[in-house]
PDB file of C-alpha atoms in Angstrom:
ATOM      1  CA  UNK A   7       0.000   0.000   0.000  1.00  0.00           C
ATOM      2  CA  UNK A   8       3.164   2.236   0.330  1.00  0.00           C
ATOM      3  CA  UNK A   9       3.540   2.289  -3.303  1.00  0.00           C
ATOM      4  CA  UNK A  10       0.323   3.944  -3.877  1.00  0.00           C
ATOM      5  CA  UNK A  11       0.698   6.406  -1.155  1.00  0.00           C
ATOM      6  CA  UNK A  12       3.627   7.095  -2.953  1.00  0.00           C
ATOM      7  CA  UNK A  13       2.032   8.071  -6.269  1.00  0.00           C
ATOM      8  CA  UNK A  14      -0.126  10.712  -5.149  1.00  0.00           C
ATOM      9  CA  UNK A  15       2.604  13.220  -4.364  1.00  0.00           C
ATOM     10  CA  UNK A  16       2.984  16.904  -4.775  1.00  0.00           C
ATOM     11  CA  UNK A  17       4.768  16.729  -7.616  1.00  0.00           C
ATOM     12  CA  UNK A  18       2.810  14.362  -8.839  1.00  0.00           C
ATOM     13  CA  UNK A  19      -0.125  16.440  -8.954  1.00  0.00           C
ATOM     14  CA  UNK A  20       1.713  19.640 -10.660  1.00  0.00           C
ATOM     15  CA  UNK A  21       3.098  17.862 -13.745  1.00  0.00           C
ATOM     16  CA  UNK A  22       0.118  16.365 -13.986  1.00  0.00           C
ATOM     17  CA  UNK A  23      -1.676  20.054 -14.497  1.00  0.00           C
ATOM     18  CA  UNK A  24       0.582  21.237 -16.315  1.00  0.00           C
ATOM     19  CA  UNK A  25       0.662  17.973 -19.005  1.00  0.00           C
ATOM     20  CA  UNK A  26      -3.276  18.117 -18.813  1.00  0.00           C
ATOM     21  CA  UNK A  27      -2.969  21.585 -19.836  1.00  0.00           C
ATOM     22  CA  UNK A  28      -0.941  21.176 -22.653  1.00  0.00           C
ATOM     23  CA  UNK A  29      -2.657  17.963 -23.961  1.00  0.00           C
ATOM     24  CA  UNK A  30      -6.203  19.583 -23.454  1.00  0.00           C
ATOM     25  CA  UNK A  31      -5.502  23.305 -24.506  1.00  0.00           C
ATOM     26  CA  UNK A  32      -3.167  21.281 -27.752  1.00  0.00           C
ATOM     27  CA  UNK A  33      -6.255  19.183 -28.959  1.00  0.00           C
ATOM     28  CA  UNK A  34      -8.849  21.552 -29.082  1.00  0.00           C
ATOM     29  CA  UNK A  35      -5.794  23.488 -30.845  1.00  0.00           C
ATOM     30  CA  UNK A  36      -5.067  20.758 -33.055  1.00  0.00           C
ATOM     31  CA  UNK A  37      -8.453  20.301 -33.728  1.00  0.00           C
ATOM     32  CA  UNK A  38      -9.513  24.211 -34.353  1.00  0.00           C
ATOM     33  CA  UNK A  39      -6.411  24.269 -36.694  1.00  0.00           C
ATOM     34  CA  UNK A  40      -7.350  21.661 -38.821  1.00  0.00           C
ATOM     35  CA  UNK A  41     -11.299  22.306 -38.777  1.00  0.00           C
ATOM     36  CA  UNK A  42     -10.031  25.667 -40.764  1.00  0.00           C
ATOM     37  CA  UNK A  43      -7.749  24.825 -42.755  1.00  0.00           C
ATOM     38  CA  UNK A  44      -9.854  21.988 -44.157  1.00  0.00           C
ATOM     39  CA  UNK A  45     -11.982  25.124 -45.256  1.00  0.00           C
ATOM     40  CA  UNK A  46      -9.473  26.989 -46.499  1.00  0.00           C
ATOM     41  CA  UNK A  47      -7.903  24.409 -48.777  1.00  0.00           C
ATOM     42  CA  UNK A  48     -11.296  24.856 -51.271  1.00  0.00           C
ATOM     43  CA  UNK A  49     -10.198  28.623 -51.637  1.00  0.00           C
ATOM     44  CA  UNK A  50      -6.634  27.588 -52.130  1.00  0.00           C
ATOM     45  CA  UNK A  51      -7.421  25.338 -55.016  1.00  0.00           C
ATOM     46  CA  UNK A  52      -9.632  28.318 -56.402  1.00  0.00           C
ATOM     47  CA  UNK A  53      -7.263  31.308 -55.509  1.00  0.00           C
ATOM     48  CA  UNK A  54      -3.586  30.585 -54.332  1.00  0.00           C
ATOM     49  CA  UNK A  55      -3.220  34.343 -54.007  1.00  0.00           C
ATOM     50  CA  UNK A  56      -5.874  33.879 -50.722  1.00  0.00           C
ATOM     51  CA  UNK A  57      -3.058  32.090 -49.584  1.00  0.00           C
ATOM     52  CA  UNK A  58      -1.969  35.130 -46.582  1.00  0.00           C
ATOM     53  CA  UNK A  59      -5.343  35.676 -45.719  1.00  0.00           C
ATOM     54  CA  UNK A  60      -6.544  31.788 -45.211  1.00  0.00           C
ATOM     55  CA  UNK A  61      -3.423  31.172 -43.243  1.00  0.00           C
ATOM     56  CA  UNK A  62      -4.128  33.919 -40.604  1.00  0.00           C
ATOM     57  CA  UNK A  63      -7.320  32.963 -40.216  1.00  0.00           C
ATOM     58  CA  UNK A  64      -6.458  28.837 -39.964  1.00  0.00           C
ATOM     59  CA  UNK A  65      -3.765  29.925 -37.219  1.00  0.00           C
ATOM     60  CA  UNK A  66      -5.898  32.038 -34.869  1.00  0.00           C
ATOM     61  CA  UNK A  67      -7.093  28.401 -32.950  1.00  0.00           C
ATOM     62  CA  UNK A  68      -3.221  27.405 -32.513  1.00  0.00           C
ATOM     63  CA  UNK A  69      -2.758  30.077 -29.774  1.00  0.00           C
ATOM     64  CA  UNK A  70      -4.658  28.142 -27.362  1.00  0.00           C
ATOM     65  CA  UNK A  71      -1.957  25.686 -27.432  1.00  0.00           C
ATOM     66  CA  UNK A  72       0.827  27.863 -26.855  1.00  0.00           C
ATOM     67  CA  UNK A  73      -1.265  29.072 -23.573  1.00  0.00           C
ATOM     68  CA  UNK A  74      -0.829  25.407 -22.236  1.00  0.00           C
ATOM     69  CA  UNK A  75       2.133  25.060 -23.123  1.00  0.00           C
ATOM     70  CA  UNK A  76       2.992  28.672 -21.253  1.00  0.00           C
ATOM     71  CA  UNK A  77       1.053  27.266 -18.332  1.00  0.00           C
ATOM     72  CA  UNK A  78       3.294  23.928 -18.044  1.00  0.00           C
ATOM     73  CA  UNK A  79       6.286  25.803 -17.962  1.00  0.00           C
ATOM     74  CA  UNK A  80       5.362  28.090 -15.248  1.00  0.00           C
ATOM     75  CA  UNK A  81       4.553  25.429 -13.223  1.00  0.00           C
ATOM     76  CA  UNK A  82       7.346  23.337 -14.257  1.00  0.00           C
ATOM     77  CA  UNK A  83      10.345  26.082 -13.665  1.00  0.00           C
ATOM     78  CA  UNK A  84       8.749  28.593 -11.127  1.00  0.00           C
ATOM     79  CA  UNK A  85       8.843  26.320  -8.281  1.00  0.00           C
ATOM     80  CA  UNK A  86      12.165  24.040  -8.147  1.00  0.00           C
ATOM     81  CA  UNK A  87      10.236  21.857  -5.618  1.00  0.00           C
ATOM     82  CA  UNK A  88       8.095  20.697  -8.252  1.00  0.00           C
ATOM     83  CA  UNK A  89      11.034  18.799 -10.375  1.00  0.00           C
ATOM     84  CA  UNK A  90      13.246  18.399  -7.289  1.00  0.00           C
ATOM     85  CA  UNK A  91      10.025  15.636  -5.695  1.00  0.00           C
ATOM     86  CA  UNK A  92       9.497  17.611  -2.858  1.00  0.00           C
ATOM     87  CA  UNK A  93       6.975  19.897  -3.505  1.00  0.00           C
ATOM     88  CA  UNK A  94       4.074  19.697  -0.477  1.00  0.00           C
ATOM     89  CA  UNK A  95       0.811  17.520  -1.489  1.00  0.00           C
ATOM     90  CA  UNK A  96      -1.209  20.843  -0.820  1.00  0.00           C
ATOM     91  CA  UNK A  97       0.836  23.000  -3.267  1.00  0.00           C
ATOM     92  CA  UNK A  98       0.900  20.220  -5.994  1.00  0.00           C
ATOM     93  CA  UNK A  99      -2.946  20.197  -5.958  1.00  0.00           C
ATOM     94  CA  UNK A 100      -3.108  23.648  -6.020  1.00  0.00           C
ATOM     95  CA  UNK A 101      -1.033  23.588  -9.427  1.00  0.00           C
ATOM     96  CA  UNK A 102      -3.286  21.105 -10.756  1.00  0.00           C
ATOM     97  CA  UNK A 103      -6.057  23.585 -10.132  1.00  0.00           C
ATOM     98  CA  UNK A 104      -4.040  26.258 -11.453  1.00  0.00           C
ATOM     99  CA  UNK A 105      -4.034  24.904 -15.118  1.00  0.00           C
ATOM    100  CA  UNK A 106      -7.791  23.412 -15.115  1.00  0.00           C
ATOM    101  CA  UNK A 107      -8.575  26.992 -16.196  1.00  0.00           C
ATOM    102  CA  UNK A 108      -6.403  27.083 -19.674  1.00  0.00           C
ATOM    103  CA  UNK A 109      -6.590  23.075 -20.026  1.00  0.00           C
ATOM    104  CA  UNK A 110     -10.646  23.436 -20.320  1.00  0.00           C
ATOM    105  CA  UNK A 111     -11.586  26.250 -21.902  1.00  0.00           C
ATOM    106  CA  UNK A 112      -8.212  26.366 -23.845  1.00  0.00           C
ATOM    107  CA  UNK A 113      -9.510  22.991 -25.248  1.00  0.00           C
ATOM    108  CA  UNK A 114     -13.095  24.470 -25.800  1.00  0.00           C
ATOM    109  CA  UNK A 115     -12.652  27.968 -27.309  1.00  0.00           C
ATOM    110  CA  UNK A 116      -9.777  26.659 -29.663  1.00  0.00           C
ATOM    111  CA  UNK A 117     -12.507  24.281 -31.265  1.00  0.00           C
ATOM    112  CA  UNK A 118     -14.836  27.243 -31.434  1.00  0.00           C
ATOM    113  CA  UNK A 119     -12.703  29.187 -32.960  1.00  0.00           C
ATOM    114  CA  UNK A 120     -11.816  26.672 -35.549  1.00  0.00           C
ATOM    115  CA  UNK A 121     -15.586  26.690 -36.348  1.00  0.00           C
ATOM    116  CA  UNK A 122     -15.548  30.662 -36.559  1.00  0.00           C
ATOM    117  CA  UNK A 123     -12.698  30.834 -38.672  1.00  0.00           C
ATOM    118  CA  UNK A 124     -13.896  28.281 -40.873  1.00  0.00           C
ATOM    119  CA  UNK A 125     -17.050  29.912 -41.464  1.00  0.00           C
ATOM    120  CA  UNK A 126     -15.074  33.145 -42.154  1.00  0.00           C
ATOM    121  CA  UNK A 127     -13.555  31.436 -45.170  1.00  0.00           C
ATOM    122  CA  UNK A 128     -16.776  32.454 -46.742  1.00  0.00           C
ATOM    123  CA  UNK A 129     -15.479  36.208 -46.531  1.00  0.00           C
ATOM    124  CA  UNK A 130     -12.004  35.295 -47.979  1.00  0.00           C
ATOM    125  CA  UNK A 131     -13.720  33.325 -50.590  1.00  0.00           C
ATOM    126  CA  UNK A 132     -16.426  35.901 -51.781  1.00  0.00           C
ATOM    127  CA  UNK A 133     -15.502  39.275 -50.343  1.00  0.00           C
ATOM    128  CA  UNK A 134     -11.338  38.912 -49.800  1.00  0.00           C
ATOM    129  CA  UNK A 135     -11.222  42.881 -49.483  1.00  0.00           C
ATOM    130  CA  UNK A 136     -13.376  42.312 -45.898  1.00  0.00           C
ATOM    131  CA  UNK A 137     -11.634  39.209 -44.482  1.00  0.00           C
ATOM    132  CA  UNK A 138     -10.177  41.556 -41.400  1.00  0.00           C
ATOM    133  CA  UNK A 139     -13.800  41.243 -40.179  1.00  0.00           C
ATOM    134  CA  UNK A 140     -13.312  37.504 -40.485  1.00  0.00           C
ATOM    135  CA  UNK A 141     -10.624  37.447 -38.472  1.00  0.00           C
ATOM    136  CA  UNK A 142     -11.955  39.810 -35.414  1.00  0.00           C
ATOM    137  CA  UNK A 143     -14.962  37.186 -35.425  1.00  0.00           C
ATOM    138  CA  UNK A 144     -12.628  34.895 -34.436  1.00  0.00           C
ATOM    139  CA  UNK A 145     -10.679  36.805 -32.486  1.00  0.00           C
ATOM    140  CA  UNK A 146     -13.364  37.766 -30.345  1.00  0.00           C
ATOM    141  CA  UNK A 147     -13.509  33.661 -28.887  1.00  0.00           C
ATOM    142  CA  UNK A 148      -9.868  34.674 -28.182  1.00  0.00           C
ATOM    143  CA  UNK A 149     -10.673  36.281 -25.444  1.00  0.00           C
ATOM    144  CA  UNK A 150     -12.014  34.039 -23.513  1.00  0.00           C
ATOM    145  CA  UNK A 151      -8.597  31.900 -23.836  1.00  0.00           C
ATOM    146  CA  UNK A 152      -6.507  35.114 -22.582  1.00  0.00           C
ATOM    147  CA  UNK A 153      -8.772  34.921 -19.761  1.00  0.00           C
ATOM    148  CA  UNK A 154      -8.295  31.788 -18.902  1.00  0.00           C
ATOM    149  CA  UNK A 155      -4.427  32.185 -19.361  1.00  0.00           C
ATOM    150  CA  UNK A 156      -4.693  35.264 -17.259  1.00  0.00           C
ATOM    151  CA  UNK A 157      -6.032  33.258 -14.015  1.00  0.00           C
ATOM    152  CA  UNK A 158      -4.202  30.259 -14.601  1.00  0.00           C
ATOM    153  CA  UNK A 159      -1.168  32.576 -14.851  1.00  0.00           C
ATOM    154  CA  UNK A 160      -2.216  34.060 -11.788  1.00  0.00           C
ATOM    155  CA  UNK A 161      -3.247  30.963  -9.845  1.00  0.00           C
ATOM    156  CA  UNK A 162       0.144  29.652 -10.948  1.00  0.00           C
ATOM    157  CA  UNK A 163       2.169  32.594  -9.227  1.00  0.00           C
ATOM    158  CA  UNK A 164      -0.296  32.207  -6.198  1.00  0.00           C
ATOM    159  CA  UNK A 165       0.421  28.736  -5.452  1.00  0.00           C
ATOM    160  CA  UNK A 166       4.412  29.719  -6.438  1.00  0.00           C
ATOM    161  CA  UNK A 167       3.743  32.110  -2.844  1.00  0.00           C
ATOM    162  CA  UNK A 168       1.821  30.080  -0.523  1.00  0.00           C
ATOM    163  CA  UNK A 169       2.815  29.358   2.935  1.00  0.00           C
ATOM    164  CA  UNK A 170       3.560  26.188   3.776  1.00  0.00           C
TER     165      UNK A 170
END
């Protein structure tokens, strides 16, 4: 029974955050990426010179991604505790917490915004001169990923101060 007293460390808890948030926050990334781009290719075959405009839009769901992936790091190099195996069981599940916020809606908004930007090909395709409104379409589900970053960031640096 030691063993699996053993498994539910401090550490344990924190990489597992931060690897949830990258995995979660990556797929809906993944995911958002691809739903647009497999819009864009039709204007692609039609227009290459859409090319620029297609591509910003396809990207806009990758950011969620790099939020995770800012998230794991924080947790991973703030704190040397959390690599060293002796970070408190309290603190690690307070990192795990920490990323929930960018790992969920990370995962969520990034598919959304795949869906926005894909139905914002239809402006590249049909009106290219108004694409920019396109893109602050999906820019506007953006902003609930820079939220999420912001607490997570936040909760991160919290945890990073508690008492122990």
């Amino acid at each position: 029974m030691a063993w699996f007293s053993s498994l539910f460390t401090g550490t344990t808890f924190a990489i597992l955050g931060a690897a949830l948030a990258v995995i979660l926050a990556g797929m809906g990334s993944s995911k958002g990426v691809g739903m647009a781009g497999e819009a864009g290719t039709g204007i692609l075959t039609e227009d290459p010179t859409k090319f620029g405009k297609v591509l910003l839009l396809q990207a806009l769901p990758g950011t969620q991604g790099i939020y995770g992936l800012l998230v794991a790091f924080l947790i991973l190099f703030t704190n040397p505790a959390v690599l060293d195996g002796s970070l408190p069981f309290i603190q690690g599940v307070a990192y795990f917490f920490a990323a929930m916020p960018i790992a969920i809606v990370g995962y969520y908004s990034a598919i959304r915004q795949g869906r926005v930007a894909a139905a914002a090909m239809n402006i590249v395709a049909k009106k290219p001169d108004d694409a920019m409104k396109g893109v602050i379409s999906a820019g506007l589900v953006e902003t609930y990923a820079v939220l999420a970053l912001l607490i997570s960031v936040l909760a991160v640096f919290g945890v990073g101060s508690m008492a122990v």
